mmCIF file of C-alpha atoms in Angstrom:
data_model
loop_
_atom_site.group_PDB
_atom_site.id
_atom_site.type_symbol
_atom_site.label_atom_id
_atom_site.label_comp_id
_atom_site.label_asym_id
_atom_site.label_seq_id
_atom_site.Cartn_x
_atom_site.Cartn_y
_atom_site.Cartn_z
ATOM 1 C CA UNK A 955 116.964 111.692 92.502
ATOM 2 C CA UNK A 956 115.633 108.699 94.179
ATOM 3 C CA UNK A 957 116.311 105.374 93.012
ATOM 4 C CA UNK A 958 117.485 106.678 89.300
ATOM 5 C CA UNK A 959 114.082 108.387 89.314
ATOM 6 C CA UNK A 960 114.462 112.473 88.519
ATOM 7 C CA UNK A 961 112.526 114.766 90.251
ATOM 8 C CA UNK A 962 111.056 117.930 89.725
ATOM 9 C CA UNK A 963 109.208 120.339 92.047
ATOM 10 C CA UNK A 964 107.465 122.282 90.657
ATOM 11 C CA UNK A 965 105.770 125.644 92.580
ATOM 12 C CA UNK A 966 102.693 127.625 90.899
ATOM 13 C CA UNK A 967 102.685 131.305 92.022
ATOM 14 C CA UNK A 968 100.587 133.339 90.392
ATOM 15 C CA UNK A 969 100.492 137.489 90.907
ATOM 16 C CA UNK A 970 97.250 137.994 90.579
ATOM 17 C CA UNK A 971 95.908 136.720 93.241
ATOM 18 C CA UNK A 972 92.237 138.727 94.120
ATOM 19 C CA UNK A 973 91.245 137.652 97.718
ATOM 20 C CA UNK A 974 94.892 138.497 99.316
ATOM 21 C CA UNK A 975 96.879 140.354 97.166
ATOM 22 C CA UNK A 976 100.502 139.303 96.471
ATOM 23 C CA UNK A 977 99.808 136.226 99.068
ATOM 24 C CA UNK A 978 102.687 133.558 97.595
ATOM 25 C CA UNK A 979 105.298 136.685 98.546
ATOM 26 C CA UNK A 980 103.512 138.215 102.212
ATOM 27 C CA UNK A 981 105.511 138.364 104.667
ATOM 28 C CA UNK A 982 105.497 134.849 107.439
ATOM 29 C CA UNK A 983 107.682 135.581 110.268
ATOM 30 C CA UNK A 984 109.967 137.961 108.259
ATOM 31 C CA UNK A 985 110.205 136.201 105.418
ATOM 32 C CA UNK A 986 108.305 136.049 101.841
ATOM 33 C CA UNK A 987 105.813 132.736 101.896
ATOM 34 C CA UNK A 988 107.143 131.413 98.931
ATOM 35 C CA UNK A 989 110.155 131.081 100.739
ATOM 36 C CA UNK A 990 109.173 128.600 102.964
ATOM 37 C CA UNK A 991 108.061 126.242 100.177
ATOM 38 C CA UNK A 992 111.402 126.798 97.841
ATOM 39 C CA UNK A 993 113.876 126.113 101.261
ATOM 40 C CA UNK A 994 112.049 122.705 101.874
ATOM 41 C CA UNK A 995 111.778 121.547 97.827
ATOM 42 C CA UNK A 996 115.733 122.415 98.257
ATOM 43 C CA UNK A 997 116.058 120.339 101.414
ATOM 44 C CA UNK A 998 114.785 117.185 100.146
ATOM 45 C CA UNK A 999 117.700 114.583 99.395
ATOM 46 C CA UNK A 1000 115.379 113.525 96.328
ATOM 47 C CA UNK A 1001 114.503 116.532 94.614
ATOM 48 C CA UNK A 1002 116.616 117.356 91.609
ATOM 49 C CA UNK A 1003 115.213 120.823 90.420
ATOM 50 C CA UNK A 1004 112.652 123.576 91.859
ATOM 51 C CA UNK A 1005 110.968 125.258 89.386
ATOM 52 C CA UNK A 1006 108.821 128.367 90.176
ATOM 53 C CA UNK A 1007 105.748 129.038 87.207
ATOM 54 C CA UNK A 1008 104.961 132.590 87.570
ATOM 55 C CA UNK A 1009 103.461 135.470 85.878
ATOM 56 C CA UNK A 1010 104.882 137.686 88.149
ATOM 57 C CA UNK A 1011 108.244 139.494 87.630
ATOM 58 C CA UNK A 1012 108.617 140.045 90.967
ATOM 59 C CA UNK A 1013 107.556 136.295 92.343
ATOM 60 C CA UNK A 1014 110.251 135.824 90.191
ATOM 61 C CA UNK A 1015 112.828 137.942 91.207
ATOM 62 C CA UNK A 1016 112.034 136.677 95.127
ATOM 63 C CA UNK A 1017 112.138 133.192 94.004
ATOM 64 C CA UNK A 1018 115.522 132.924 92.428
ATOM 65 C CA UNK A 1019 116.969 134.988 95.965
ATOM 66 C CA UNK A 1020 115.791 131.820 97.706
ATOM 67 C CA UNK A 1021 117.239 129.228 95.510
ATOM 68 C CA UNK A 1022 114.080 128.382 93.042
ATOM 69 C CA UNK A 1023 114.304 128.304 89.091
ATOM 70 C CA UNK A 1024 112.301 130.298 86.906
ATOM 71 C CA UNK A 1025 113.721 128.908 82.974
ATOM 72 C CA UNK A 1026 110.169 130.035 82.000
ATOM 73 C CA UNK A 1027 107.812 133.028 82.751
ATOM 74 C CA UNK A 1028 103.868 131.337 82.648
ATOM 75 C CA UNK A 1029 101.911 133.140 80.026
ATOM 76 C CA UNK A 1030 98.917 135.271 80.898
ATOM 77 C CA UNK A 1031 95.936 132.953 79.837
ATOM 78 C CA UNK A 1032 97.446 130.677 82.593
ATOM 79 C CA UNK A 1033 97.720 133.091 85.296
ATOM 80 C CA UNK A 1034 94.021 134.239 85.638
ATOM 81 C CA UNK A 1035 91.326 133.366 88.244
ATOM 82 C CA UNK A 1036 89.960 130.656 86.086
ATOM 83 C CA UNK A 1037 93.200 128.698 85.515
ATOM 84 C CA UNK A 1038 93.847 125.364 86.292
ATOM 85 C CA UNK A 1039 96.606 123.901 88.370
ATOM 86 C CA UNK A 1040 96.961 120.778 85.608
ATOM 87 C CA UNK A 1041 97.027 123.354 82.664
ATOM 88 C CA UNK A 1042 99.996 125.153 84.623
ATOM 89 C CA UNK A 1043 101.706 122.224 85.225
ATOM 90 C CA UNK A 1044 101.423 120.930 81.658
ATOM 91 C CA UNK A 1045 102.968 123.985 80.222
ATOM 92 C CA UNK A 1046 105.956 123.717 82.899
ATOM 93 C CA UNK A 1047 106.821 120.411 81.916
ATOM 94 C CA UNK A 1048 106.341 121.045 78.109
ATOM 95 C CA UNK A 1049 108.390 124.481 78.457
ATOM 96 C CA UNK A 1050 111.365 122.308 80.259
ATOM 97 C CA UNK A 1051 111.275 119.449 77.528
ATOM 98 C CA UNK A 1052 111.743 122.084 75.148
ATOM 99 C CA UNK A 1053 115.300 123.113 76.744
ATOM 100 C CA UNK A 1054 115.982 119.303 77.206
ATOM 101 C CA UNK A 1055 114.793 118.944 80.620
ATOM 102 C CA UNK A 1056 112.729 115.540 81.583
ATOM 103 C CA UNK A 1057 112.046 114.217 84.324
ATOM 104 C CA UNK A 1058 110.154 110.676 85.879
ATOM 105 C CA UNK A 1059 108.610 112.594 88.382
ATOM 106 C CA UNK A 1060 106.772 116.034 89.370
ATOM 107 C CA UNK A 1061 105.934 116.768 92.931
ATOM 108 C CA UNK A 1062 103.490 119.643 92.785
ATOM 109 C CA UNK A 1063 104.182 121.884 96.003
ATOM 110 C CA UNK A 1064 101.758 125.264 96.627
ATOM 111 C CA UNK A 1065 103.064 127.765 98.218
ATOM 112 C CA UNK A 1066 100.394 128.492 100.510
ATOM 113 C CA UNK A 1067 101.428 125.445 102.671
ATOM 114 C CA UNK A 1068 104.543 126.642 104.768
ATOM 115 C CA UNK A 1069 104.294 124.169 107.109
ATOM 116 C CA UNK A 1070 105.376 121.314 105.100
ATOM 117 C CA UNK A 1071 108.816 120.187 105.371
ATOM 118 C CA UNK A 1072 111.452 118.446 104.155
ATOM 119 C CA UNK A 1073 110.878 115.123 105.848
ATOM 120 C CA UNK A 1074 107.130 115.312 104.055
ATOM 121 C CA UNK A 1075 108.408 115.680 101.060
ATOM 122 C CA UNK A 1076 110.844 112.521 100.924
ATOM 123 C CA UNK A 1077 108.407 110.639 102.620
ATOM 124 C CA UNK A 1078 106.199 111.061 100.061
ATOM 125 C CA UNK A 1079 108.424 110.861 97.286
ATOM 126 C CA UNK A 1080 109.660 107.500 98.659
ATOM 127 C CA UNK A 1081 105.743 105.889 98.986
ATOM 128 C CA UNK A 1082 105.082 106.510 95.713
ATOM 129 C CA UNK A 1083 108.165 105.638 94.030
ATOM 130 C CA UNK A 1084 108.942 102.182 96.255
ATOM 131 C CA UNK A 1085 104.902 101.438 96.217
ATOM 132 C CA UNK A 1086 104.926 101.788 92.307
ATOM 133 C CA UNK A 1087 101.607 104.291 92.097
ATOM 134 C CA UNK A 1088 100.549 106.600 89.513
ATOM 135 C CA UNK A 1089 99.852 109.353 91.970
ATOM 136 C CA UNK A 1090 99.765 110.741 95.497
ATOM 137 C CA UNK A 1091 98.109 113.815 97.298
ATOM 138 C CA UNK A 1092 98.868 114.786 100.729
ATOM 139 C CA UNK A 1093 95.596 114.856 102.933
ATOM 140 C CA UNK A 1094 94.592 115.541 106.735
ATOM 141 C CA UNK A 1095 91.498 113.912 108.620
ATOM 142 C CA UNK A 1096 88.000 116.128 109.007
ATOM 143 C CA UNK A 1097 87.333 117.155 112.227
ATOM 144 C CA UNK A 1098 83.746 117.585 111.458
ATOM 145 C CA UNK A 1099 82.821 113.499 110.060
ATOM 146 C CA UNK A 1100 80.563 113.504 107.351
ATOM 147 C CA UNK A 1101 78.762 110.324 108.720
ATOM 148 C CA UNK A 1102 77.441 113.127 111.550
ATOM 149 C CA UNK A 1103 75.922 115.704 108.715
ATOM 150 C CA UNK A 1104 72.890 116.803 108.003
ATOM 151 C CA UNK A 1105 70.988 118.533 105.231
ATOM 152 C CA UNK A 1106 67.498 120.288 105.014
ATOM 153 C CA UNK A 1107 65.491 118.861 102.479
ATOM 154 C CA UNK A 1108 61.693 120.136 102.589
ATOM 155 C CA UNK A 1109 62.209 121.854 106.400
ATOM 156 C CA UNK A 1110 63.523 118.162 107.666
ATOM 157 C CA UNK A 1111 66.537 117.359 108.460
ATOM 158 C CA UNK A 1112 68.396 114.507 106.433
ATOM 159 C CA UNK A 1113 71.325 112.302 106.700
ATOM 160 C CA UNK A 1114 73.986 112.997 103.797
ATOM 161 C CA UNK A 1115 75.057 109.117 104.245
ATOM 162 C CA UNK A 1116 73.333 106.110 104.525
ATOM 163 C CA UNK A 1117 73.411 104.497 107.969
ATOM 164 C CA UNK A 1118 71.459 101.804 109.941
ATOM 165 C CA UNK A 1119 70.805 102.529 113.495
ATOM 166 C CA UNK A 1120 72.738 105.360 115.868
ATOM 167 C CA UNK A 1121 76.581 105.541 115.765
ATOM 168 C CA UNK A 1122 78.997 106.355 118.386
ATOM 169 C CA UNK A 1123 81.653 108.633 117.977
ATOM 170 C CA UNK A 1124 84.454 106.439 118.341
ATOM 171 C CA UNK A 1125 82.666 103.869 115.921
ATOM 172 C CA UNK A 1126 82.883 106.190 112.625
ATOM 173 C CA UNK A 1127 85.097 105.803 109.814
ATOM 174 C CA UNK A 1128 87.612 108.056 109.529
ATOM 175 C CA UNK A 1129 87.897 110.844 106.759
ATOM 176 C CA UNK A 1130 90.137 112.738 104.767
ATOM 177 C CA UNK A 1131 90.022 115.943 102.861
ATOM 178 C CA UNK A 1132 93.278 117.609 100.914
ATOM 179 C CA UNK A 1133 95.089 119.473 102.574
ATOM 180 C CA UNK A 1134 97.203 121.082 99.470
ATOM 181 C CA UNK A 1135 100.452 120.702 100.609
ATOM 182 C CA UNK A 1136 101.731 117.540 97.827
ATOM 183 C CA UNK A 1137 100.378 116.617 95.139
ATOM 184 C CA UNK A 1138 102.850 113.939 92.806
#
């Protein structure tokens, strides 16, 4: 809880998973990479509960050995290759109002991003709760800026943005892409 504000994390792992089978529980230095996700949603001082949506009995079973929640198992039309991330979240939070569980906040946290810690987490939880916003996504800056790209239109090369004279490196905007590690 953070400034009477309750929190939920929330962590999608899905079984089926087609391009690297049973990814959310591979092993990452000897331990399952859910893990790393549940142990930092635990860590934060503002989190209240960590929920794990899964299809998977065995997600599942890993989860709850590292501390996570799973009230709810996520039904099968939400676990396929075609399912969305906002559909899965919807059902968690209606499936936890249902047993009397609301909350002011959700902090969506993938488990394919071990690297984020604790200290990301609050930080983010505190911008968006002392700047008043609606919503927040965690993002890193492109290597590769956009302003420099090119496409092939008709065997020519064209610019992808608009742009008067050359530009210098160090001149460019900066740019962002997600980087999937919070979304709130």
């Amino acid at each position: 809880m953070y400034k009477k504000k309750k929190i939920l994390a929330l962590i999608p792992a899905r079984g089926g998973s087609k391009q690297i089978i049973n990814k959310n529980i591979k092993l990452l230095c000897g331990k399952p990479l859910i893990s790393y996700t549940i142990e930092a949603a635990l860590a934060s001082d503002y989190i209240d509960d960590v929920v794990i949506s899964t299809d998977s009995d065995l997600i599942a079973e890993i989860s709850l050995k590292y501390g996570g929640q799973v009230p709810f198992m996520r039904p099968k039309e939400l676990a396929g290759d075609e399912s969305k991330t906002i559909d899965v979240a919807i059902h968690a939070i209606n499936a936890l109002i249902k047993m009397g569980r609301n909350y002011d906040y959700l902090v969506l946290l993938q488990p394919t991003s071990p690297l984020r810690t604790k200290d990301d987490i609050d930080s983010a939880i505190k911008i968006i709760i002392d700047g008043d916003i609606s919503s927040l996504v965690s993002v890193r800056e492109v290597k590769e800026n956009p302003a420099l790209m090119r496409t092939i239109e008709n065997n020519k090369l064209k610019n992808i943005m608009d742009f008067n004279g050359s530009l210098r490196r160090q001149d460019l905007p900066k740019y962002y892409i997600f980087n999937g590690a919070i979304y709130i």
